[in-house]
PDB file of C-alpha atoms in Angstrom:
ATOM      1  CA  UNK A   8     -78.197-123.079  21.350  1.00  0.00           C
ATOM      2  CA  UNK A   9     -81.217-120.811  21.961  1.00  0.00           C
ATOM      3  CA  UNK A  10     -84.188-123.061  22.652  1.00  0.00           C
ATOM      4  CA  UNK A  11     -87.205-121.208  24.006  1.00  0.00           C
ATOM      5  CA  UNK A  12     -88.398-122.139  27.499  1.00  0.00           C
ATOM      6  CA  UNK A  13     -90.757-125.084  27.343  1.00  0.00           C
ATOM      7  CA  UNK A  14     -89.146-126.695  24.279  1.00  0.00           C
ATOM      8  CA  UNK A  15     -87.768-130.085  25.334  1.00  0.00           C
ATOM      9  CA  UNK A  16     -86.555-131.459  22.004  1.00  0.00           C
ATOM     10  CA  UNK A  17     -85.852-130.441  18.432  1.00  0.00           C
ATOM     11  CA  UNK A  18     -85.485-132.667  15.363  1.00  0.00           C
ATOM     12  CA  UNK A  19     -84.572-131.082  12.013  1.00  0.00           C
ATOM     13  CA  UNK A  20     -85.771-132.400   8.669  1.00  0.00           C
ATOM     14  CA  UNK A  21     -85.391-131.230   5.085  1.00  0.00           C
ATOM     15  CA  UNK A  22     -88.363-128.909   5.187  1.00  0.00           C
ATOM     16  CA  UNK A  23     -88.877-128.075   8.830  1.00  0.00           C
ATOM     17  CA  UNK A  24     -88.027-128.593  12.448  1.00  0.00           C
ATOM     18  CA  UNK A  25     -90.085-130.649  14.882  1.00  0.00           C
ATOM     19  CA  UNK A  26     -90.412-129.127  18.359  1.00  0.00           C
ATOM     20  CA  UNK A  27     -91.568-131.184  21.342  1.00  0.00           C
ATOM     21  CA  UNK A  28     -93.082-128.918  23.944  1.00  0.00           C
ATOM     22  CA  UNK A  29     -93.573-129.457  27.646  1.00  0.00           C
ATOM     23  CA  UNK A  30     -97.292-128.653  28.049  1.00  0.00           C
ATOM     24  CA  UNK A  31     -96.768-127.536  31.656  1.00  0.00           C
ATOM     25  CA  UNK A  32     -93.993-125.050  30.791  1.00  0.00           C
ATOM     26  CA  UNK A  33     -94.611-124.010  27.185  1.00  0.00           C
ATOM     27  CA  UNK A  34     -96.067-120.607  26.363  1.00  0.00           C
ATOM     28  CA  UNK A  35     -97.108-121.152  22.755  1.00  0.00           C
ATOM     29  CA  UNK A  36     -97.380-117.447  21.898  1.00  0.00           C
ATOM     30  CA  UNK A  37     -93.946-116.671  23.373  1.00  0.00           C
ATOM     31  CA  UNK A  38     -92.361-119.636  21.566  1.00  0.00           C
ATOM     32  CA  UNK A  39     -93.936-118.591  18.264  1.00  0.00           C
ATOM     33  CA  UNK A  40     -92.627-115.028  18.707  1.00  0.00           C
ATOM     34  CA  UNK A  41     -89.096-116.222  19.552  1.00  0.00           C
ATOM     35  CA  UNK A  42     -88.997-118.630  16.597  1.00  0.00           C
ATOM     36  CA  UNK A  43     -90.299-115.973  14.177  1.00  0.00           C
ATOM     37  CA  UNK A  44     -87.475-113.654  15.321  1.00  0.00           C
ATOM     38  CA  UNK A  45     -84.892-116.382  14.691  1.00  0.00           C
ATOM     39  CA  UNK A  46     -86.223-117.061  11.199  1.00  0.00           C
ATOM     40  CA  UNK A  47     -85.993-113.437  10.057  1.00  0.00           C
ATOM     41  CA  UNK A  48     -82.170-113.611   9.931  1.00  0.00           C
ATOM     42  CA  UNK A  49     -79.774-115.613   7.781  1.00  0.00           C
ATOM     43  CA  UNK A  50     -79.357-119.234   8.854  1.00  0.00           C
ATOM     44  CA  UNK A  51     -75.618-118.666   9.287  1.00  0.00           C
ATOM     45  CA  UNK A  52     -76.410-116.240  12.099  1.00  0.00           C
ATOM     46  CA  UNK A  53     -78.446-118.715  14.149  1.00  0.00           C
ATOM     47  CA  UNK A  54     -75.496-119.971  16.165  1.00  0.00           C
ATOM     48  CA  UNK A  55     -76.458-123.612  15.654  1.00  0.00           C
ATOM     49  CA  UNK A  56     -75.179-125.582  18.626  1.00  0.00           C
ATOM     50  CA  UNK A  57     -72.303-127.868  17.705  1.00  0.00           C
ATOM     51  CA  UNK A  58     -72.311-126.903  14.008  1.00  0.00           C
ATOM     52  CA  UNK A  59     -68.958-127.215  12.273  1.00  0.00           C
ATOM     53  CA  UNK A  60     -67.540-126.047   8.937  1.00  0.00           C
ATOM     54  CA  UNK A  61     -65.851-128.612   6.687  1.00  0.00           C
ATOM     55  CA  UNK A  62     -63.752-127.932   3.585  1.00  0.00           C
ATOM     56  CA  UNK A  63     -63.978-130.853   1.169  1.00  0.00           C
ATOM     57  CA  UNK A  64     -61.689-131.025  -1.887  1.00  0.00           C
ATOM     58  CA  UNK A  65     -63.559-132.176  -4.985  1.00  0.00           C
ATOM     59  CA  UNK A  66     -62.927-132.786  -8.677  1.00  0.00           C
ATOM     60  CA  UNK A  67     -65.717-131.668 -11.009  1.00  0.00           C
ATOM     61  CA  UNK A  68     -66.581-132.830 -14.518  1.00  0.00           C
ATOM     62  CA  UNK A  69     -64.976-135.420 -16.771  1.00  0.00           C
ATOM     63  CA  UNK A  70     -64.922-138.952 -15.392  1.00  0.00           C
ATOM     64  CA  UNK A  71     -65.267-137.559 -11.861  1.00  0.00           C
ATOM     65  CA  UNK A  72     -68.519-135.784 -12.706  1.00  0.00           C
ATOM     66  CA  UNK A  73     -69.974-137.142 -15.935  1.00  0.00           C
ATOM     67  CA  UNK A  74     -73.233-135.187 -15.624  1.00  0.00           C
ATOM     68  CA  UNK A  75     -71.672-131.742 -15.105  1.00  0.00           C
ATOM     69  CA  UNK A  76     -72.206-130.523 -18.676  1.00  0.00           C
ATOM     70  CA  UNK A  77     -75.883-131.560 -18.654  1.00  0.00           C
ATOM     71  CA  UNK A  78     -76.437-129.898 -15.257  1.00  0.00           C
ATOM     72  CA  UNK A  79     -74.649-126.729 -16.397  1.00  0.00           C
ATOM     73  CA  UNK A  80     -76.910-126.542 -19.447  1.00  0.00           C
ATOM     74  CA  UNK A  81     -79.998-127.122 -17.274  1.00  0.00           C
ATOM     75  CA  UNK A  82     -79.057-124.227 -14.958  1.00  0.00           C
ATOM     76  CA  UNK A  83     -78.141-121.965 -17.885  1.00  0.00           C
ATOM     77  CA  UNK A  84     -74.381-121.790 -17.315  1.00  0.00           C
ATOM     78  CA  UNK A  85     -71.238-123.233 -18.828  1.00  0.00           C
ATOM     79  CA  UNK A  86     -69.485-125.956 -16.802  1.00  0.00           C
ATOM     80  CA  UNK A  87     -66.892-123.635 -15.218  1.00  0.00           C
ATOM     81  CA  UNK A  88     -69.541-121.120 -14.138  1.00  0.00           C
ATOM     82  CA  UNK A  89     -71.760-123.912 -12.765  1.00  0.00           C
ATOM     83  CA  UNK A  90     -68.893-125.217 -10.618  1.00  0.00           C
ATOM     84  CA  UNK A  91     -68.071-121.672  -9.488  1.00  0.00           C
ATOM     85  CA  UNK A  92     -71.695-121.130  -8.404  1.00  0.00           C
ATOM     86  CA  UNK A  93     -71.894-124.536  -6.703  1.00  0.00           C
ATOM     87  CA  UNK A  94     -68.795-123.841  -4.582  1.00  0.00           C
ATOM     88  CA  UNK A  95     -69.359-120.081  -4.052  1.00  0.00           C
ATOM     89  CA  UNK A  96     -70.834-120.453  -0.576  1.00  0.00           C
ATOM     90  CA  UNK A  97     -71.041-123.064   2.154  1.00  0.00           C
ATOM     91  CA  UNK A  98     -73.750-125.703   1.886  1.00  0.00           C
ATOM     92  CA  UNK A  99     -75.761-126.284   5.067  1.00  0.00           C
ATOM     93  CA  UNK A 100     -76.352-129.919   6.066  1.00  0.00           C
ATOM     94  CA  UNK A 101     -80.129-129.983   6.376  1.00  0.00           C
ATOM     95  CA  UNK A 102     -80.542-133.641   7.289  1.00  0.00           C
ATOM     96  CA  UNK A 103     -78.780-136.996   7.304  1.00  0.00           C
ATOM     97  CA  UNK A 104     -80.835-139.728   5.679  1.00  0.00           C
ATOM     98  CA  UNK A 105     -81.572-142.328   3.003  1.00  0.00           C
ATOM     99  CA  UNK A 106     -78.254-144.056   3.718  1.00  0.00           C
ATOM    100  CA  UNK A 107     -76.003-143.887   6.804  1.00  0.00           C
ATOM    101  CA  UNK A 108     -74.064-140.619   6.807  1.00  0.00           C
ATOM    102  CA  UNK A 109     -75.679-139.250   3.617  1.00  0.00           C
ATOM    103  CA  UNK A 110     -75.997-135.439   3.920  1.00  0.00           C
ATOM    104  CA  UNK A 111     -78.741-133.494   2.184  1.00  0.00           C
ATOM    105  CA  UNK A 112     -77.129-130.060   1.717  1.00  0.00           C
ATOM    106  CA  UNK A 113     -78.405-126.782   0.351  1.00  0.00           C
ATOM    107  CA  UNK A 114     -80.160-124.737  -0.472  1.00  0.00           C
ATOM    108  CA  UNK A 115     -78.657-124.017  -3.891  1.00  0.00           C
ATOM    109  CA  UNK A 116     -79.730-120.951  -5.920  1.00  0.00           C
ATOM    110  CA  UNK A 117     -83.179-121.142  -7.503  1.00  0.00           C
ATOM    111  CA  UNK A 118     -81.835-121.951 -10.981  1.00  0.00           C
ATOM    112  CA  UNK A 119     -80.567-125.263  -9.465  1.00  0.00           C
ATOM    113  CA  UNK A 120     -84.142-126.476  -8.946  1.00  0.00           C
ATOM    114  CA  UNK A 121     -83.619-129.189 -11.537  1.00  0.00           C
ATOM    115  CA  UNK A 122     -85.479-132.487 -11.285  1.00  0.00           C
ATOM    116  CA  UNK A 123     -83.737-135.753 -10.690  1.00  0.00           C
ATOM    117  CA  UNK A 124     -82.602-137.580 -13.796  1.00  0.00           C
ATOM    118  CA  UNK A 125     -85.318-139.800 -15.295  1.00  0.00           C
ATOM    119  CA  UNK A 126     -82.718-142.532 -15.901  1.00  0.00           C
ATOM    120  CA  UNK A 127     -81.132-144.419 -13.030  1.00  0.00           C
ATOM    121  CA  UNK A 128     -77.342-144.319 -12.793  1.00  0.00           C
ATOM    122  CA  UNK A 129     -76.555-147.856 -11.568  1.00  0.00           C
ATOM    123  CA  UNK A 130     -73.497-146.838  -9.545  1.00  0.00           C
ATOM    124  CA  UNK A 131     -72.117-143.524  -8.335  1.00  0.00           C
ATOM    125  CA  UNK A 132     -68.985-144.249  -6.294  1.00  0.00           C
ATOM    126  CA  UNK A 133     -68.556-143.318  -2.650  1.00  0.00           C
ATOM    127  CA  UNK A 134     -67.591-139.659  -2.438  1.00  0.00           C
ATOM    128  CA  UNK A 135     -69.694-138.791  -5.493  1.00  0.00           C
ATOM    129  CA  UNK A 136     -71.075-135.238  -5.448  1.00  0.00           C
ATOM    130  CA  UNK A 137     -74.589-135.239  -6.868  1.00  0.00           C
ATOM    131  CA  UNK A 138     -77.168-132.493  -7.316  1.00  0.00           C
ATOM    132  CA  UNK A 139     -80.920-132.098  -7.888  1.00  0.00           C
ATOM    133  CA  UNK A 140     -83.852-130.087  -6.502  1.00  0.00           C
ATOM    134  CA  UNK A 141     -81.596-127.256  -5.159  1.00  0.00           C
ATOM    135  CA  UNK A 142     -79.595-129.701  -3.050  1.00  0.00           C
ATOM    136  CA  UNK A 143     -76.236-131.432  -3.126  1.00  0.00           C
ATOM    137  CA  UNK A 144     -75.261-134.783  -1.634  1.00  0.00           C
ATOM    138  CA  UNK A 145     -71.924-136.506  -1.074  1.00  0.00           C
ATOM    139  CA  UNK A 146     -72.541-140.249  -1.224  1.00  0.00           C
ATOM    140  CA  UNK A 147     -71.060-142.194   1.718  1.00  0.00           C
ATOM    141  CA  UNK A 148     -71.008-145.468  -0.278  1.00  0.00           C
ATOM    142  CA  UNK A 149     -71.393-146.685  -3.853  1.00  0.00           C
ATOM    143  CA  UNK A 150     -75.039-145.923  -4.654  1.00  0.00           C
ATOM    144  CA  UNK A 151     -77.482-146.201  -7.540  1.00  0.00           C
ATOM    145  CA  UNK A 152     -79.243-142.872  -8.051  1.00  0.00           C
ATOM    146  CA  UNK A 153     -81.302-140.574 -10.194  1.00  0.00           C
ATOM    147  CA  UNK A 154     -79.371-137.530  -8.952  1.00  0.00           C
ATOM    148  CA  UNK A 155     -76.901-135.819 -11.329  1.00  0.00           C
ATOM    149  CA  UNK A 156     -73.252-136.833 -10.728  1.00  0.00           C
ATOM    150  CA  UNK A 157     -71.161-133.649 -11.062  1.00  0.00           C
ATOM    151  CA  UNK A 158     -68.050-134.318  -8.966  1.00  0.00           C
ATOM    152  CA  UNK A 159     -66.013-136.664  -6.812  1.00  0.00           C
ATOM    153  CA  UNK A 160     -64.364-136.378  -3.372  1.00  0.00           C
ATOM    154  CA  UNK A 161     -62.502-138.686  -1.040  1.00  0.00           C
ATOM    155  CA  UNK A 162     -64.821-137.651   1.815  1.00  0.00           C
ATOM    156  CA  UNK A 163     -66.216-140.514   3.926  1.00  0.00           C
ATOM    157  CA  UNK A 164     -69.368-139.329   5.662  1.00  0.00           C
ATOM    158  CA  UNK A 165     -70.001-142.713   7.271  1.00  0.00           C
ATOM    159  CA  UNK A 166     -67.249-144.436   9.248  1.00  0.00           C
ATOM    160  CA  UNK A 167     -68.807-147.445  11.010  1.00  0.00           C
ATOM    161  CA  UNK A 168     -65.543-148.166  12.841  1.00  0.00           C
ATOM    162  CA  UNK A 169     -65.456-144.722  14.527  1.00  0.00           C
ATOM    163  CA  UNK A 170     -66.904-143.814  17.921  1.00  0.00           C
ATOM    164  CA  UNK A 171     -69.070-141.250  16.063  1.00  0.00           C
ATOM    165  CA  UNK A 172     -69.828-142.971  12.742  1.00  0.00           C
ATOM    166  CA  UNK A 173     -71.607-139.984  11.119  1.00  0.00           C
ATOM    167  CA  UNK A 174     -69.021-137.328  10.317  1.00  0.00           C
ATOM    168  CA  UNK A 175     -71.535-134.604   9.416  1.00  0.00           C
ATOM    169  CA  UNK A 176     -74.574-133.479  11.339  1.00  0.00           C
ATOM    170  CA  UNK A 177     -77.536-131.180  10.692  1.00  0.00           C
ATOM    171  CA  UNK A 178     -76.401-127.565  10.827  1.00  0.00           C
ATOM    172  CA  UNK A 179     -72.833-128.274   9.706  1.00  0.00           C
ATOM    173  CA  UNK A 180     -71.543-126.327   6.716  1.00  0.00           C
ATOM    174  CA  UNK A 181     -69.638-127.914   3.843  1.00  0.00           C
ATOM    175  CA  UNK A 182     -67.435-125.881   1.525  1.00  0.00           C
ATOM    176  CA  UNK A 183     -66.601-127.759  -1.664  1.00  0.00           C
ATOM    177  CA  UNK A 184     -63.114-126.747  -2.867  1.00  0.00           C
ATOM    178  CA  UNK A 185     -62.370-127.550  -6.526  1.00  0.00           C
ATOM    179  CA  UNK A 186     -59.025-129.297  -7.006  1.00  0.00           C
ATOM    180  CA  UNK A 187     -57.316-130.986  -9.958  1.00  0.00           C
ATOM    181  CA  UNK A 188     -57.689-134.758 -10.114  1.00  0.00           C
ATOM    182  CA  UNK A 189     -54.007-135.414  -9.283  1.00  0.00           C
ATOM    183  CA  UNK A 190     -54.299-133.325  -6.089  1.00  0.00           C
ATOM    184  CA  UNK A 191     -57.360-135.289  -4.968  1.00  0.00           C
ATOM    185  CA  UNK A 192     -55.565-138.610  -5.667  1.00  0.00           C
ATOM    186  CA  UNK A 193     -52.618-137.412  -3.549  1.00  0.00           C
ATOM    187  CA  UNK A 194     -54.996-136.727  -0.636  1.00  0.00           C
ATOM    188  CA  UNK A 195     -56.537-140.208  -0.709  1.00  0.00           C
TER     189      UNK A 195
END
């Protein structure tokens, strides 16, 4: 929404943003100053163009999130406190990748900097909420993974039949709302 003069294109990634500059219009020093000013504030105050906020009901633990207890122990909390911390604030979609419609969301608090599981889970179902390395993902399809499966949603991030097949985009915010399993089933 606030591109500096001379910036023709932006492309976000997990760890940065690529800027394509017009060499005939770009004032590098002015662009650097404007970008530094943007980065001093909270990301939520950037006014990201087209960003939306989504509320996604999710069930955590049990069969819907078999790794929740292990993740809670790894972050030094009990399961209820881990869920409360995970859902306490919106998660920013940092990038879409690996699979169509798969959102990398974060950044979670520092204690959530847990490595991926060393064992491969052969199948996490579509809508699975997984965590690792201070990020959360909602799988758009059944997927094998090394990420920790902590919850389940009915959210479909990839809808190939739709005019816009990717439901989420970089900059969007996702609020995970814990619900009982019967409420989630009723929504599906």
